[in-house]
CSV table of C-alpha atoms and ligand atoms in Angstrom, one decimal:
chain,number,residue,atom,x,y,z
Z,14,UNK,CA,103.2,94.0,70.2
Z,15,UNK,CA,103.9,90.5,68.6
Z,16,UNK,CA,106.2,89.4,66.2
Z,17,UNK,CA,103.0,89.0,63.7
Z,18,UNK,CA,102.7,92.9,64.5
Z,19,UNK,CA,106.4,93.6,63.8
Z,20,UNK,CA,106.2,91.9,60.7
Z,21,UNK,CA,103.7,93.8,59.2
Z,22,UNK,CA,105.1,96.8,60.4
Z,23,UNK,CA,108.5,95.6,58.3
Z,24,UNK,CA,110.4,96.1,61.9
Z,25,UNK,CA,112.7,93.4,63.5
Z,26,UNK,CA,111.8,92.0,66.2
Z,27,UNK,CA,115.4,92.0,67.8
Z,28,UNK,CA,117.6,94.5,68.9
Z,29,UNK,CA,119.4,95.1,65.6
Z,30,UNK,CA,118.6,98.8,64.4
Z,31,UNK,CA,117.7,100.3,67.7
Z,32,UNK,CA,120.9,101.7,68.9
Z,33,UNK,CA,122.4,101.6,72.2
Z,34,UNK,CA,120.6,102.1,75.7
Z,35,UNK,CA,122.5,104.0,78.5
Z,36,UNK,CA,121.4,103.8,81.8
Z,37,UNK,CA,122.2,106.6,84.4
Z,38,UNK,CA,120.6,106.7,88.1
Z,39,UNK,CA,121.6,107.0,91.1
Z,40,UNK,CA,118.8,105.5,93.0
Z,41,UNK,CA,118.1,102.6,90.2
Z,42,UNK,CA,119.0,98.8,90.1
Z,43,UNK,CA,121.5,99.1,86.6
Z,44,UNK,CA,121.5,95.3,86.9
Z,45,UNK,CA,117.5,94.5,87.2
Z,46,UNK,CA,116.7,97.3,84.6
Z,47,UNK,CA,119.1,95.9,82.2
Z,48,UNK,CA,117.7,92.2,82.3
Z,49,UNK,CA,114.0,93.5,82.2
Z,50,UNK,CA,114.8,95.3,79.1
Z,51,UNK,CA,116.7,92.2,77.7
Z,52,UNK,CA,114.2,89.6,78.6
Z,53,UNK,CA,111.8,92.2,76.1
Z,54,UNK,CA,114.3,93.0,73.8
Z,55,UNK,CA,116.7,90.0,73.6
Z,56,UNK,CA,120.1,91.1,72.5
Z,57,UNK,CA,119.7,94.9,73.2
Z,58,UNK,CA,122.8,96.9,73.8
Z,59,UNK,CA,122.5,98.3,77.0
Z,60,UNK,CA,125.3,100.3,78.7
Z,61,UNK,CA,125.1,101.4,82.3
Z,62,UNK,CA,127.3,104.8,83.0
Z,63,UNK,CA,129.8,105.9,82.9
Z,64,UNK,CA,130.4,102.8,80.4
Z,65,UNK,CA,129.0,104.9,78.0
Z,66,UNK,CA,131.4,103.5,75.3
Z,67,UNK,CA,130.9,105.5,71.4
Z,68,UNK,CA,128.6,108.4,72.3
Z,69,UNK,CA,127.9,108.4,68.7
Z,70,UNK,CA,126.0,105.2,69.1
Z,71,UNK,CA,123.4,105.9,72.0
Z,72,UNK,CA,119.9,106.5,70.9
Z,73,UNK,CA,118.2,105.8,74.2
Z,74,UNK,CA,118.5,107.3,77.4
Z,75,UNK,CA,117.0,106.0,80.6
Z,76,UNK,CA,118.0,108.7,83.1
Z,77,UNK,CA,116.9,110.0,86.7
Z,78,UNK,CA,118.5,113.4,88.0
Z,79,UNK,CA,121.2,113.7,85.5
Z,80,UNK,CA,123.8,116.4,86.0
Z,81,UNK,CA,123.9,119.4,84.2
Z,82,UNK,CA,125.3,119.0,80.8
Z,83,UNK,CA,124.9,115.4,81.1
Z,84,UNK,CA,123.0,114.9,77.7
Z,85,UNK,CA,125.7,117.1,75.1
Z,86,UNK,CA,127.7,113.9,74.0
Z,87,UNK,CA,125.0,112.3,72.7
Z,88,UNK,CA,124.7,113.3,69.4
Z,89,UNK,CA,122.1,110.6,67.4
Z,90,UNK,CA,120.3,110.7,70.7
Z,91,UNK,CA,116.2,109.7,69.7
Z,92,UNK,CA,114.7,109.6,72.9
Z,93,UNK,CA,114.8,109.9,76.9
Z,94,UNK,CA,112.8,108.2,79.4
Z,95,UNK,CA,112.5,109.6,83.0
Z,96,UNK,CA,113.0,106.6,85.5
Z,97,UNK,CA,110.3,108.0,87.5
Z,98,UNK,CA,106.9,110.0,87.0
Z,99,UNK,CA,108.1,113.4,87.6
Z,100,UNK,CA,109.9,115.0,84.7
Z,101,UNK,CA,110.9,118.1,86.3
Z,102,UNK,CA,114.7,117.2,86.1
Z,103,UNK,CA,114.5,116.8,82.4
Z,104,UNK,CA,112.7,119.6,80.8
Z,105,UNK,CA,113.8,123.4,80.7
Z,106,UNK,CA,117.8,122.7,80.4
Z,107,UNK,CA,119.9,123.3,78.1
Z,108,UNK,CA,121.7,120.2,76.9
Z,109,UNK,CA,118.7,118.3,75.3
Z,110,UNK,CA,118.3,118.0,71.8
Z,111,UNK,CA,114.4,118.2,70.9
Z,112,UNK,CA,113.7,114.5,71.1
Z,113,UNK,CA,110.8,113.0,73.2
Z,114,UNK,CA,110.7,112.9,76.6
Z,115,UNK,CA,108.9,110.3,78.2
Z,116,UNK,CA,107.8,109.2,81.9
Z,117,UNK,CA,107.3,105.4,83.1
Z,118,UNK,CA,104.2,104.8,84.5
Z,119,UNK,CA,104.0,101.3,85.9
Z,120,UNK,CA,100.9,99.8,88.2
Z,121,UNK,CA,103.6,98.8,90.6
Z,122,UNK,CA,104.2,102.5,90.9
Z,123,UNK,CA,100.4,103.3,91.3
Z,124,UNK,CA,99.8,101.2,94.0
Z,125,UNK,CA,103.0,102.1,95.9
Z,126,UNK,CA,102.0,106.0,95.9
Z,127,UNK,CA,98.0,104.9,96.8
Z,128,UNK,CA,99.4,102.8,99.6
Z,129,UNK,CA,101.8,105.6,100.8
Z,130,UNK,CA,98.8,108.2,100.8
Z,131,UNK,CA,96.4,106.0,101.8
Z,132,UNK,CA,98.7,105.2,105.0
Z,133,UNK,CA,99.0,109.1,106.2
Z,134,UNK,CA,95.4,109.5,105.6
Z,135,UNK,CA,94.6,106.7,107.9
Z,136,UNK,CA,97.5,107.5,109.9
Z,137,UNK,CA,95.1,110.6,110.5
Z,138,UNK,CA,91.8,109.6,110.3
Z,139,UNK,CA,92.4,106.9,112.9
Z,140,UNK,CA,94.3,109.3,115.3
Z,141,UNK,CA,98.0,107.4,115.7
Z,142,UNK,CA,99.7,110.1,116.0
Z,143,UNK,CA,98.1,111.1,119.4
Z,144,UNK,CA,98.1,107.3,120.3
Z,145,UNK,CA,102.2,106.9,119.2
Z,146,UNK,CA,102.4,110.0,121.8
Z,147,UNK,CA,100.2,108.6,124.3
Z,148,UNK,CA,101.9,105.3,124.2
Z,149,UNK,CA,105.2,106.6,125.2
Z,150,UNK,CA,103.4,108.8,128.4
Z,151,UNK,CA,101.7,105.3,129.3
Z,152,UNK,CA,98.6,106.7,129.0
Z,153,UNK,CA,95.3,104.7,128.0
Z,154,UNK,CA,94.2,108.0,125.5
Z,155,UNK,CA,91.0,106.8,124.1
Z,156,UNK,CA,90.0,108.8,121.0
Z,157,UNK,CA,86.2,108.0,119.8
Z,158,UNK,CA,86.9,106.9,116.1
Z,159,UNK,CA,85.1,109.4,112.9
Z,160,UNK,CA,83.4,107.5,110.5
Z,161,UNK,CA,85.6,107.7,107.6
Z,162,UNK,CA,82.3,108.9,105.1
Z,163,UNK,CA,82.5,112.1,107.4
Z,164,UNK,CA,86.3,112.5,106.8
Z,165,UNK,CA,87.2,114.9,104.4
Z,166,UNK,CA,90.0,114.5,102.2
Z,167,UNK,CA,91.2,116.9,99.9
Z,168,UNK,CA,93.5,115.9,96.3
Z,169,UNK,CA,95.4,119.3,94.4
Z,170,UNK,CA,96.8,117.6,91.4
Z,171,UNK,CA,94.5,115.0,89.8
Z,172,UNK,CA,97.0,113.3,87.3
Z,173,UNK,CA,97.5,109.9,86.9
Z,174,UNK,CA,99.1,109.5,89.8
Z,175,UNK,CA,96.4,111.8,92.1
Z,176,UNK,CA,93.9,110.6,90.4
Z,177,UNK,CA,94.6,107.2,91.5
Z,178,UNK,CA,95.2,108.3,94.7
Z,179,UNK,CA,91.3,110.1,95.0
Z,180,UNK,CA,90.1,106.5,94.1
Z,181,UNK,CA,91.5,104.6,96.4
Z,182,UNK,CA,90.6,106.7,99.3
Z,183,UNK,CA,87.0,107.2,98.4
Z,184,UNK,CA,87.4,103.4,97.7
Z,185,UNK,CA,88.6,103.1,101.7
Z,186,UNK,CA,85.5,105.4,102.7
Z,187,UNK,CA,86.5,109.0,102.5
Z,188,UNK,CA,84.8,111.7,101.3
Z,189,UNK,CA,87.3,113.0,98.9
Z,190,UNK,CA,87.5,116.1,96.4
Z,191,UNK,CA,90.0,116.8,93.5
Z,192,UNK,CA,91.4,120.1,92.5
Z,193,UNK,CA,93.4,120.4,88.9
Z,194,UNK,CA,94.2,122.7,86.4
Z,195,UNK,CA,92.0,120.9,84.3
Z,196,UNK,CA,88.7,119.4,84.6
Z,197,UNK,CA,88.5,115.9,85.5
Z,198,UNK,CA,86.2,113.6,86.5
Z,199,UNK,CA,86.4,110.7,89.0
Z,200,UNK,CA,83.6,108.6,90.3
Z,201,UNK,CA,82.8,109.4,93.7
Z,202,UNK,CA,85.1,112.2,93.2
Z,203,UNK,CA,84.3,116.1,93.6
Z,204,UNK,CA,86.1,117.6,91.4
Z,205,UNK,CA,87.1,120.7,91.4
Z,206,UNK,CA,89.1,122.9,88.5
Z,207,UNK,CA,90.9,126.3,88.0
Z,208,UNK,CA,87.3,127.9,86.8
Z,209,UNK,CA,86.0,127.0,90.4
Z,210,UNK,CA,87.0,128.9,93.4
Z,211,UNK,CA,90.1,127.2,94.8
Z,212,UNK,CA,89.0,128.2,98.7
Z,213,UNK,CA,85.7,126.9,98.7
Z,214,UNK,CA,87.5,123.4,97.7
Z,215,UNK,CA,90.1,124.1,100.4
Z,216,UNK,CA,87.6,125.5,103.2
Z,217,UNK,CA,86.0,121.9,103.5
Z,218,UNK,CA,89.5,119.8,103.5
Z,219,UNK,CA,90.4,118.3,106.5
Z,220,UNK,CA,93.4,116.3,104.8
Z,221,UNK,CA,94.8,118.2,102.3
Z,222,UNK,CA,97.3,115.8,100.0
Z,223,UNK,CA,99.9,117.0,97.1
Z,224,UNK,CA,100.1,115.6,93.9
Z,225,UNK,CA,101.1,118.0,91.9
Z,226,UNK,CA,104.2,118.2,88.9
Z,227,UNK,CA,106.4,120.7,89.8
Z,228,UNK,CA,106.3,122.9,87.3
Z,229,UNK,CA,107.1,126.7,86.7
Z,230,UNK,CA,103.4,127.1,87.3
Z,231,UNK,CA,103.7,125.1,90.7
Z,232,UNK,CA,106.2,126.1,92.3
Z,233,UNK,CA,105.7,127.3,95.2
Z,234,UNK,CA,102.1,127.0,95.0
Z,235,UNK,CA,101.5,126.0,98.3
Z,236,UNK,CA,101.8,129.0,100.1
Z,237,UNK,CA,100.6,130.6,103.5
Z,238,UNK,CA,97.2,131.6,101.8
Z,239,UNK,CA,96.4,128.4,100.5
Z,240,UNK,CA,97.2,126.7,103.9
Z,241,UNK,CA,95.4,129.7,105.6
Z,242,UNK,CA,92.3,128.6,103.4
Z,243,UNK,CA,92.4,125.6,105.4
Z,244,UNK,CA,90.4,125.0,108.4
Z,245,UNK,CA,92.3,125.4,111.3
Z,246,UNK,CA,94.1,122.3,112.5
Z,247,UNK,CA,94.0,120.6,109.1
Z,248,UNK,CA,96.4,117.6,107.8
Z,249,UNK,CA,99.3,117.6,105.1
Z,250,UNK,CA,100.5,114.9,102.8
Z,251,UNK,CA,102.6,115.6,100.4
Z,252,UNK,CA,103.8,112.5,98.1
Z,253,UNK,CA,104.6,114.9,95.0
Z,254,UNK,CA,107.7,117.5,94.8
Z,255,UNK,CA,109.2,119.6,97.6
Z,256,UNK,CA,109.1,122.8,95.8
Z,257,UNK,CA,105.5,123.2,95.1
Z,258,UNK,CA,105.0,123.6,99.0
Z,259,UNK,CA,106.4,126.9,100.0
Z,260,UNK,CA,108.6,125.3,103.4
Z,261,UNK,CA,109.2,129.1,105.4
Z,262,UNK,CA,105.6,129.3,105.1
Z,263,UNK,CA,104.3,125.8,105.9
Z,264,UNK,CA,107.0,125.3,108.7
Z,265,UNK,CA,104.7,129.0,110.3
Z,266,UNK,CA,101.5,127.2,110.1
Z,267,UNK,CA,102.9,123.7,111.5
Z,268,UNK,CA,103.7,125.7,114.6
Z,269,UNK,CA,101.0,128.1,114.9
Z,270,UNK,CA,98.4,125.3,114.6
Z,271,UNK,CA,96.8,126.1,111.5
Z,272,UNK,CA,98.3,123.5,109.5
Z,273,UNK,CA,97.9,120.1,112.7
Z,274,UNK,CA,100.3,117.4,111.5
Z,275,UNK,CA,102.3,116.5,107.9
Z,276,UNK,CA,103.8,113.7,106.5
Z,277,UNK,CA,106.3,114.9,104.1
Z,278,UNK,CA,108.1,112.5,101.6
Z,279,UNK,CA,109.6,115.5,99.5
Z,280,UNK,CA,111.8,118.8,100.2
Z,281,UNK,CA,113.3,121.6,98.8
Z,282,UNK,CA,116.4,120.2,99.0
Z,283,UNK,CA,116.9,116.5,99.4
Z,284,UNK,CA,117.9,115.0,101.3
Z,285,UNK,CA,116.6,116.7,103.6
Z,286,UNK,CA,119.7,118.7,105.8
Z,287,UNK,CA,120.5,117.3,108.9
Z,288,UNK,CA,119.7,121.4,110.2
Z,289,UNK,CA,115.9,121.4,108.9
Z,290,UNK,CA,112.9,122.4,111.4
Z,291,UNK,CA,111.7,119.3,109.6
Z,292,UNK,CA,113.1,116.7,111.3
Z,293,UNK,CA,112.4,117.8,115.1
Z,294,UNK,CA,109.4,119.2,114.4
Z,295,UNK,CA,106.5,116.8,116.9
Z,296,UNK,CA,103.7,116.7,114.2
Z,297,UNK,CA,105.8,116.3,111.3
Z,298,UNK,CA,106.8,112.6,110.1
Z,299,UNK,CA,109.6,112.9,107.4
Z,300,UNK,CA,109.9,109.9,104.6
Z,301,UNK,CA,112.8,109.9,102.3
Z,302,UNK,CA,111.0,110.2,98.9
Z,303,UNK,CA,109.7,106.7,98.8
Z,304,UNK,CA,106.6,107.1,98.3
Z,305,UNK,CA,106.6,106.0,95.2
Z,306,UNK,CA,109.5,104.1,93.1
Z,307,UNK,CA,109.3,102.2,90.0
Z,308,UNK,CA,109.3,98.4,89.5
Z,309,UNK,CA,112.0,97.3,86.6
Z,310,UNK,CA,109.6,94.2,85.8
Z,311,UNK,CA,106.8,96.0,85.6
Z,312,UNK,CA,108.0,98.9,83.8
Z,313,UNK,CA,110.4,97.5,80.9
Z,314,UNK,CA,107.6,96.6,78.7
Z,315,UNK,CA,106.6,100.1,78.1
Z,316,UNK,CA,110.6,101.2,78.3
Z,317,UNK,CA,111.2,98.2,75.5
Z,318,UNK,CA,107.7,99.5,73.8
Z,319,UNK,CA,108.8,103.1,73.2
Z,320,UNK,CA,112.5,101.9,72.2
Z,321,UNK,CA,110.7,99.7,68.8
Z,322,UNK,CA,108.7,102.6,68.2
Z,323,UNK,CA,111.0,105.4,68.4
Z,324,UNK,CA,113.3,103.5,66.7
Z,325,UNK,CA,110.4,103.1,63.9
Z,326,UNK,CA,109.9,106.5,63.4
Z,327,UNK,CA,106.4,106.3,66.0
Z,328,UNK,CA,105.9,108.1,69.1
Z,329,UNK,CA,107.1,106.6,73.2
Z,330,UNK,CA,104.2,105.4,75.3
Z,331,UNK,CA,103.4,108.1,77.9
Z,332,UNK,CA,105.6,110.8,76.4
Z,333,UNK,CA,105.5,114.3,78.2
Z,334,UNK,CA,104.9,117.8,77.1
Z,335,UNK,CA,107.9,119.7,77.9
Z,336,UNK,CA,106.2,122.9,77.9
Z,337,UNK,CA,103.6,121.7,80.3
Z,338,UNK,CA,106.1,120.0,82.3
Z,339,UNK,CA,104.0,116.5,82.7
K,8,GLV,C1,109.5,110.0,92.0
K,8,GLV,O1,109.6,111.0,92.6
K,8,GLV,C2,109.0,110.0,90.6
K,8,GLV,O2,108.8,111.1,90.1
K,8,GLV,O3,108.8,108.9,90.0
């Protein structure tokens, strides 16, 4: 939006009227968040916690993981924005007022997660796991290469997020399918919804990766029938949320054989406990939920977007459905 634009709207094109930003995240740069923002909206008050200073005065919260109860001081509050795609720590508590809820959604983000998926399914594909082992006996293990056309890979959750991903790998040369609630449609791409029958998409899957919002409907959803529907031996990424995968039950078919190998970036409980089968499990590799982050340049414009418009009376970009839960 230009100034031309704000000035037909009647809006000012500075930070005067929007209100105060605050900033809480553990896992964020305060500093590069705060000048991305300012470099779109010159002047903006933006407050990093616990500087919250007057509660009274915050409109906007940028937030990731916030503790229970966070949100109750913030009484003129007009909107929140996730720092991150999955909303699941902001909806279904109890110290939101009913403003919108928003989630960034950066291409820096997108090509992070495709290259992170697109990594373990190669990782696969090409057999490195066998060769990292092999390596270490000294052993010359040759493996003849698949095509990767004849590689089957397999996306539950087609989002924006998975439906990037399901691109990008039939863009490498796999022969990917899509399951999602809804129906979609991706070139190249089977897809797959919840009026087809879930196991005849599973039965053909050979990489089976999860990008899925956890939600009260996900939870858990990867369970031992769904990796029993599998064929034996078959592959697990999962770039999305640690509880939609069942662990007890995926931790069974890592060491019965029916599930081969995983490359987990997301657990139950993060991070992961230095106790969990996880880490000394031979075909697992762990990640420490990276697959993905956000990139403050990239993602301010939206963030500085959604503040004018909100503060306009208009709607955020890439606001969520909190009954939904994405
Ligand atoms: C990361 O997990 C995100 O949801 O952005």
């Amino acid at each position: 939006m230009n100034d031309q634009t704000f000035a037909d709207q009647n809006l000012k094109p500075t930070s005067e009227g929007y209100g105060a930003v605050l900033f809480y995240s553990e896992f964020d740069d305060p500093n590069a968040w705060g000048d991305a923002l300012k470099t779109n909206i010159p002047g903006l008050d933006f407050r990093v916690y616990p500087d919250v200073g007057n509660p009274d005065d915050v409109r906007h919260i940028l937030a990731w993981k916030a503790y229970p109860g966070f949100f109750e001081p913030f009484r003129n509050l007009a909107q929140v924005v996730n720092l991150g795609a999955g909303v699941d720590a902001l909806v279904g508590r109890n110290d939101l007022p009913d403003v919108p809820i928003s989630r960034l959604s950066d291409p820096g983000m997108v090509a992070l997660m495709r290259s992170y998926v697109l990594f373990s399914v190669i990782r696969y594909a090409r057999d490195i796991p066998s060769f990292e082992k092999a390596q270490r006996r000294r052993e010359w293990h040759y493996i003849h290469p698949r095509p990767l056309h004849q590689i089957k890979v397999g996306i539950l959750g087609l989002g924006h997020l998975g439906a990037a991903v399901a691109s990008g790998l039939r863009e490498a040369g796999f022969d990917v399918r899509g399951w999602d609630h809804a129906t979609k449609s991706i070139a190249g791409v089977k897809c797959y919804s919840a009026a087809d029958d879930r196991n005849e998409f599973l039965s053909e899957v050979e990489i089976l990766v999860n990008m899925m919002p956890l939600t009260p409907g996900t939870t858990g959803l990867i369970d031992r029938d769904l990796l029993n529907a599998l064929p034996r031996g078959a592959k697990f990424v999962n770039a999305s949320r640690g509880p939609v995968v069942d662990e007890p039950a995926l931790i069974e078919a890592l060491r019965s054989g029916q599930i081969g190998g995983a490359t987990l970036d997301v657990f139950c409980v993060e991070p992961l406990p230095a106790d969990h089968p996880f880490w000394t499990m031979e075909n697992v590799l762990v990640t420490p939920h990276l697959a993905s982050i956000t990139v403050p340049e990239a993602a301010a414009r939206d963030v500085a977007e959604s503040i004018r418009r909100v503060s306009a009376g208009g709607e955020p970009l890439h606001r969520v459905d909190p009954q939904r839960g994405y």
